[in-house]
XYZ file of C-alpha atoms in Angstrom:
436
model
C -0.256 -0.185 0.268
C 1.143 3.701 -1.407
C 2.659 5.575 2.277
C 0.252 8.364 1.904
C -3.106 5.403 1.513
C -1.732 4.132 4.671
C -1.466 7.189 6.803
C -5.047 8.400 5.279
C -6.047 5.754 7.572
C -4.001 6.013 10.283
C -5.570 9.709 10.250
C -8.863 8.198 9.934
C -8.017 6.018 13.394
C -7.411 8.433 15.438
C -10.654 10.981 14.161
C -12.837 7.819 15.272
C -11.551 8.327 18.942
C -8.023 6.503 19.325
C -4.753 8.495 21.255
C -2.229 9.163 18.375
C 0.899 7.808 20.270
C -1.214 4.484 20.501
C -2.524 4.298 16.758
C 1.229 4.703 15.485
C 3.237 2.610 17.915
C 0.486 -0.340 17.488
C 0.639 0.231 13.476
C 4.981 0.149 13.856
C 4.823 -3.080 15.674
C 2.720 -4.923 13.317
C 4.471 -3.829 10.291
C 7.749 -3.951 9.012
C 9.585 -0.946 7.986
C 12.655 0.663 7.409
C 13.556 3.951 10.058
C 13.259 6.117 6.935
C 9.572 4.802 6.269
C 8.648 5.020 9.461
C 10.473 8.674 10.064
C 7.961 9.667 6.831
C 4.841 8.141 8.341
C 5.109 10.043 11.450
C 6.175 13.202 10.086
C 3.177 13.369 7.774
C 0.462 11.839 10.417
C 1.810 14.205 12.673
C 2.267 17.111 10.719
C -1.558 16.761 9.562
C -2.635 16.381 12.980
C -1.356 19.321 14.230
C -1.952 21.919 11.795
C -5.161 20.604 10.776
C -6.821 24.443 11.975
C -4.851 25.633 8.940
C -5.019 22.937 6.045
C -8.709 22.888 6.821
C -8.870 26.550 6.341
C -7.381 26.230 3.361
C -8.994 23.317 1.890
C -12.839 25.175 2.497
C -11.620 28.243 0.882
C -11.416 26.230 -2.154
C -13.776 24.233 -1.910
C -17.430 23.790 -1.479
C -18.074 20.662 0.483
C -16.442 17.165 0.858
C -18.334 14.261 1.647
C -14.952 11.847 1.499
C -12.724 11.430 4.570
C -9.977 10.261 2.095
C -9.698 13.279 0.184
C -9.815 16.090 2.501
C -7.379 13.684 4.200
C -5.202 13.337 1.003
C -5.143 17.073 0.919
C -4.321 17.946 4.161
C -1.501 15.404 3.550
C -0.054 16.868 0.012
C -1.030 20.734 1.776
C 1.438 20.020 4.442
C 3.938 18.324 2.199
C 4.174 21.777 0.152
C 4.120 24.019 3.225
C 5.933 22.420 5.910
C 8.267 19.806 4.118
C 10.778 19.993 1.829
C 9.388 18.332 -1.262
C 8.893 18.481 -4.529
C 5.189 20.377 -5.034
C 5.162 19.221 -8.339
C 6.161 15.853 -7.381
C 3.468 15.626 -4.213
C 0.575 17.425 -7.028
C 1.258 14.729 -8.961
C 1.112 11.801 -6.707
C -1.628 12.989 -4.843
C -4.084 12.972 -8.504
C -2.701 9.749 -9.333
C -3.829 8.309 -5.970
C -6.866 9.965 -6.328
C -7.553 9.121 -9.901
C -7.157 5.366 -8.881
C -9.259 5.402 -6.247
C -12.665 6.916 -7.366
C -12.300 8.654 -11.343
C -10.660 11.279 -13.334
C -12.698 13.973 -12.602
C -11.567 13.515 -8.664
C -8.112 13.150 -9.521
C -8.506 17.203 -11.767
C -10.624 18.251 -8.665
C -7.459 17.378 -6.213
C -4.740 19.011 -9.055
C -6.815 22.022 -9.349
C -6.791 22.216 -5.766
C -3.915 22.040 -4.740
C -2.478 24.236 -7.933
C -4.408 26.268 -6.337
C -2.683 26.105 -2.545
C 0.725 25.835 -4.290
C 0.118 29.421 -5.941
C -1.970 31.435 -2.975
C -0.344 29.679 0.121
C 2.411 31.904 1.524
C -0.345 35.091 0.658
C -3.250 33.846 2.794
C -0.202 33.079 5.616
C 0.638 36.483 5.170
C -2.983 37.773 5.226
C -3.349 36.062 8.361
C -1.165 38.165 10.032
C -2.026 40.842 8.783
C -5.537 41.191 9.858
C -5.152 39.273 13.360
C -5.711 35.598 12.793
C -2.126 33.847 12.991
C -4.430 31.720 15.305
C -5.295 29.909 12.236
C -2.203 29.681 10.788
C -0.630 28.506 14.227
C -3.380 26.030 13.829
C -4.696 26.364 17.897
C -8.373 27.280 18.896
C -8.536 31.271 18.938
C -9.416 30.725 22.929
C -6.673 29.102 23.488
C -3.870 31.753 21.523
C -5.795 34.128 23.660
C -5.260 33.284 26.522
C -1.232 31.647 25.925
C -0.797 35.269 24.750
C -2.717 37.256 27.715
C -0.474 35.231 29.733
C 3.168 35.765 28.478
C 1.685 37.867 25.893
C 2.440 38.135 22.525
C 6.186 36.549 21.205
C 6.457 34.518 24.505
C 3.184 33.224 23.444
C 3.792 32.925 20.298
C 6.995 31.159 20.880
C 4.940 28.381 22.937
C 2.431 27.404 20.561
C 4.947 26.827 18.120
C 7.361 24.664 20.086
C 4.286 22.554 20.696
C 4.503 21.412 17.193
C 8.213 20.046 17.771
C 8.328 16.058 17.106
C 8.656 13.885 20.257
C 11.109 11.309 20.975
C 10.009 8.680 23.160
C 11.888 8.144 26.111
C 12.019 5.508 28.789
C 13.558 5.248 32.527
C 15.491 2.671 33.813
C 14.640 1.472 36.714
C 17.102 0.814 39.190
C 15.507 -1.614 41.224
C 16.512 -4.540 38.387
C 18.821 -3.081 35.543
C 21.707 -0.106 35.484
C 22.170 2.407 32.884
C 25.348 1.436 32.052
C 23.168 -2.548 30.803
C 20.643 0.117 28.394
C 23.146 1.907 27.033
C 25.292 -1.415 25.793
C 21.697 -2.646 24.953
C 20.719 0.828 22.927
C 24.259 0.198 21.559
C 23.704 -4.065 20.357
C 20.313 -2.219 19.294
C 21.611 0.873 17.145
C 19.345 3.076 18.651
C 20.721 6.868 18.693
C 20.595 8.584 22.394
C 18.703 12.144 21.583
C 19.236 12.878 25.664
C 19.446 12.445 28.744
C 18.552 13.441 32.371
C 19.505 11.324 34.825
C 18.410 7.571 33.679
C 15.297 9.095 31.483
C 16.426 8.672 27.958
C 15.547 10.290 24.891
C 16.186 7.606 21.779
C 14.982 7.496 18.340
C 13.219 4.365 18.065
C 10.426 2.821 19.547
C 11.296 -0.631 19.196
C 11.827 -1.146 22.506
C 8.863 -1.262 23.630
C 9.052 -5.402 22.222
C 11.927 -5.769 23.883
C 12.193 -8.641 27.150
C 13.704 -5.255 29.345
C 10.396 -3.308 28.932
C 8.291 -6.696 28.960
C 10.300 -7.513 32.906
C 10.183 -4.279 33.837
C 14.234 -2.744 33.619
C 12.992 -0.138 31.548
C 9.537 1.987 31.330
C 8.089 4.356 29.055
C 8.168 7.939 31.199
C 9.038 11.304 30.545
C 12.028 12.985 32.572
C 9.016 15.747 33.281
C 6.965 12.995 35.021
C 10.232 11.593 36.104
C 11.446 15.066 37.959
C 8.434 15.589 39.753
C 8.379 12.626 42.184
C 12.253 12.911 41.712
C 12.100 16.810 43.984
C 9.580 14.630 46.205
C 12.996 12.846 47.572
C 11.404 10.167 49.340
C 13.802 8.355 51.858
C 13.280 4.610 53.160
C 10.501 3.746 56.036
C 9.383 7.303 55.293
C 5.100 7.558 54.776
C 5.058 9.217 51.769
C 1.186 9.304 49.702
C 0.970 10.255 45.796
C -2.619 11.465 45.369
C -3.620 11.296 41.782
C -1.477 7.971 41.060
C -2.726 6.565 38.187
C -1.071 4.667 35.670
C 1.606 4.566 38.305
C 4.656 5.814 36.623
C 5.352 8.488 39.509
C 4.803 6.167 41.901
C 6.885 3.488 40.559
C 9.811 6.418 41.272
C 9.071 7.141 44.824
C 9.279 3.655 45.203
C 12.412 3.454 43.869
C 14.125 6.279 46.311
C 12.368 4.300 49.211
C 14.453 1.292 48.340
C 11.306 -0.384 48.683
C 11.003 0.131 52.395
C 8.598 2.219 53.852
C 5.001 3.538 54.087
C 3.649 3.989 50.087
C -0.069 5.043 49.974
C -1.574 5.872 45.876
C -4.780 7.208 45.681
C -6.744 7.093 41.812
C -10.647 7.754 42.408
C -11.239 4.519 40.338
C -10.614 0.726 40.711
C -9.146 0.208 37.118
C -6.415 2.826 37.491
C -6.279 1.463 40.902
C -5.824 -2.492 39.356
C -2.703 -0.099 36.297
C -1.078 1.214 39.199
C -0.943 -1.904 40.695
C -0.150 -4.167 37.755
C 2.570 -1.159 36.762
C 4.444 -1.301 40.380
C 4.208 -5.133 40.622
C 6.066 -5.345 37.182
C 8.072 -2.709 37.830
C 9.655 -4.893 41.632
C 7.418 -1.931 43.331
C 6.091 -3.936 46.462
C 5.577 -1.654 49.076
C 2.608 -0.053 47.700
C -0.577 0.307 49.282
C -3.777 1.606 46.212
C -6.709 3.106 48.004
C -10.113 4.133 45.991
C -10.757 7.917 47.459
C -11.374 11.529 45.811
C -8.128 13.234 47.152
C -10.225 16.537 47.611
C -11.326 13.732 51.347
C -8.050 13.328 52.557
C -8.581 14.144 56.007
C -11.585 11.508 56.358
C -8.215 8.915 56.119
C -6.629 10.019 59.549
C -3.725 10.148 59.042
C -0.292 12.514 58.194
C 2.549 12.260 55.477
C 5.943 12.648 55.848
C 5.491 13.337 51.882
C 2.864 14.363 49.564
C 2.986 13.882 45.513
C 0.395 15.968 44.259
C 0.541 15.241 40.387
C -2.779 17.477 39.780
C -5.650 16.307 36.881
C -4.490 18.602 34.411
C -5.830 20.168 31.221
C -2.721 18.111 30.268
C -1.150 21.535 27.609
C 2.369 20.681 27.883
C 2.268 17.190 26.493
C 0.405 17.960 22.916
C 3.425 16.652 20.994
C 2.723 13.503 22.062
C -0.800 13.826 22.115
C -2.249 16.794 19.587
C -5.257 15.715 19.029
C -6.422 16.818 22.592
C -6.211 20.923 21.361
C -9.103 20.243 19.818
C -11.164 19.080 22.605
C -10.927 21.147 25.199
C -12.227 24.601 25.992
C -11.516 28.029 28.549
C -14.410 26.289 30.925
C -12.488 23.469 31.226
C -9.340 25.206 32.758
C -11.293 27.174 35.532
C -12.937 24.396 36.160
C -9.481 22.108 36.507
C -7.710 24.753 38.612
C -10.399 24.924 41.143
C -10.323 21.261 40.977
C -6.223 21.382 41.941
C -6.642 23.355 44.331
C -9.160 21.608 46.495
C -6.997 19.062 46.150
C -3.443 20.806 46.996
C -5.566 22.174 49.967
C -6.772 18.426 51.197
C -3.453 17.272 50.662
C -1.426 19.950 52.623
C -3.981 19.158 55.589
C -2.686 15.791 56.375
C 1.421 16.807 55.866
C 3.035 16.148 58.638
C 4.843 19.858 60.207
C 8.520 19.815 58.344
C 7.432 17.596 55.520
C 7.325 18.123 51.909
C 5.026 18.206 48.811
C 5.583 18.527 45.735
C 2.659 19.810 42.889
C 2.985 19.478 39.542
C 0.869 19.385 36.219
C 1.814 18.262 32.701
C 0.317 21.717 31.486
C 2.181 25.442 30.934
C -0.959 27.778 31.842
C -0.659 29.590 34.523
C -3.910 29.472 35.933
C -3.231 26.246 36.152
C 0.153 26.256 38.138
C 1.708 29.586 39.683
C -1.272 31.504 39.995
C -3.304 28.364 42.391
C 0.319 28.347 44.292
C 0.343 32.027 44.969
C -3.142 31.734 46.237
C -2.207 28.945 48.522
C 1.058 30.645 50.017
C -1.286 33.439 51.328
C -4.229 31.266 52.592
C -1.664 29.468 54.065
C 1.646 31.425 54.969
C 3.119 28.122 57.008
C 4.197 26.683 53.573
C 7.280 28.002 51.630
C 8.463 26.669 48.582
C 11.704 25.350 48.666
C 14.706 24.868 46.125
C 14.512 21.801 42.955
C 16.118 19.779 41.983
C 16.794 20.470 38.017
C 18.878 19.390 35.781
C 21.498 21.311 34.204
C 20.546 20.299 30.746
C 17.023 21.075 31.463
C 15.357 24.339 30.297
C 12.534 26.520 31.186
C 11.815 29.864 33.648
C 10.925 29.879 36.759
C 8.686 31.854 38.658
C 7.729 34.597 41.325
C 6.735 31.940 43.673
C 9.394 29.376 43.170
C 7.915 26.699 41.052
C 9.877 25.969 37.414
C 7.876 25.027 34.353
C 9.795 23.562 31.319
C 8.783 25.526 28.479
C 9.159 26.784 25.053
C 13.784 26.935 25.842
C 12.927 22.926 26.128
C 12.981 20.607 23.078
C 12.361 17.364 23.752
C 10.905 17.206 26.940
C 7.739 17.609 27.971
C 6.036 21.267 28.647
C 5.518 20.459 32.952
C 5.337 22.424 36.310
C 7.260 21.912 39.279
C 6.901 23.296 42.765
C 8.160 22.099 46.083
C 6.828 23.608 49.539
C 7.677 22.899 53.197
C 5.899 23.324 55.833
C 6.334 24.528 59.334
C 4.773 24.375 62.641
C 2.303 26.468 62.631
C 2.977 29.234 65.964
C 0.807 28.954 69.299
């Protein structure tokens, strides 16, 4: 099957509700492709999803109605190649025309040819017009509300840098589980498999191939898929052996496993979630990693006082809008709105406030999210510190090769300056004993 025809099928799966990263990983697992083929498919697949608003704007400008998804997707793919890839435009148009003729008819092929030739001539002028008319959000391919939100929080220049950075191609990352494996052993495995390291953050490796998903090492829990940003939120809590530790919003258990590893499998580690099937997932993932001190509990983290116990350290990796991980799940931007953010910020504060009540005096709490919006991050922490002056922010551990910015309350955002890691927010709080 032609590669573009394959990509059309993959895009259709995402439009039917499957996560893009799962669709692509499953396809690569089931098909024996060269590294070059995998790279080309990845670029086209994610490129179309990331730029869907702009591509559809250009298609709708040149057509009345398109009833068949296949036709819209071949136009999207071809327009993406013309604008965003170093392609031979005439070759792109010819191939799309021939594919349409073969699948449908000569008239359909002529229609595709006409639309793409018009686009080839005019798209750069269209982009100029969008920018001049205050509609750059269309070219950047974001909902208008999200563009305005980023610009209002960070200013136009910095906001657009954020938006552009979220379009970059993601790399898969594996964390070495030191309860079962070593970095030296993993690096030897990478050499044997001829897999290149893109970036290393502590025990997290970004690599140029996902083939290790089907390895014995992955199956045995020696390595797990985890972004360094996610790892750093747990690493910053830095629990010690024999401490009592709470992970308030645990699923799927990746950070819980880091906490267990840091505790050397000694102590008390409580993992919460409100859904039984997610608790089972936490148990399975921790068992796979050899972490056996975890006790899962079905509980709403907003009701922590009811369980009557206090903890040395607490991780609040709060439910969030997820806009920091759009590189990996670009389709997520199309089904959320500003009301979602307001509701989430309120929920996050309630969970943080609840967790703070069951933290021991001199205990430490890490609050983190996988979003870049200030409303869910620094603004929540500022409000919390004003309400609870016995809490103070403390210094974070951020490796030198991780780029981002500190805010005025001491939190760190992995932001547009970072090319590889997911966008993330981390802040660490210490509870001082209240006077009187």
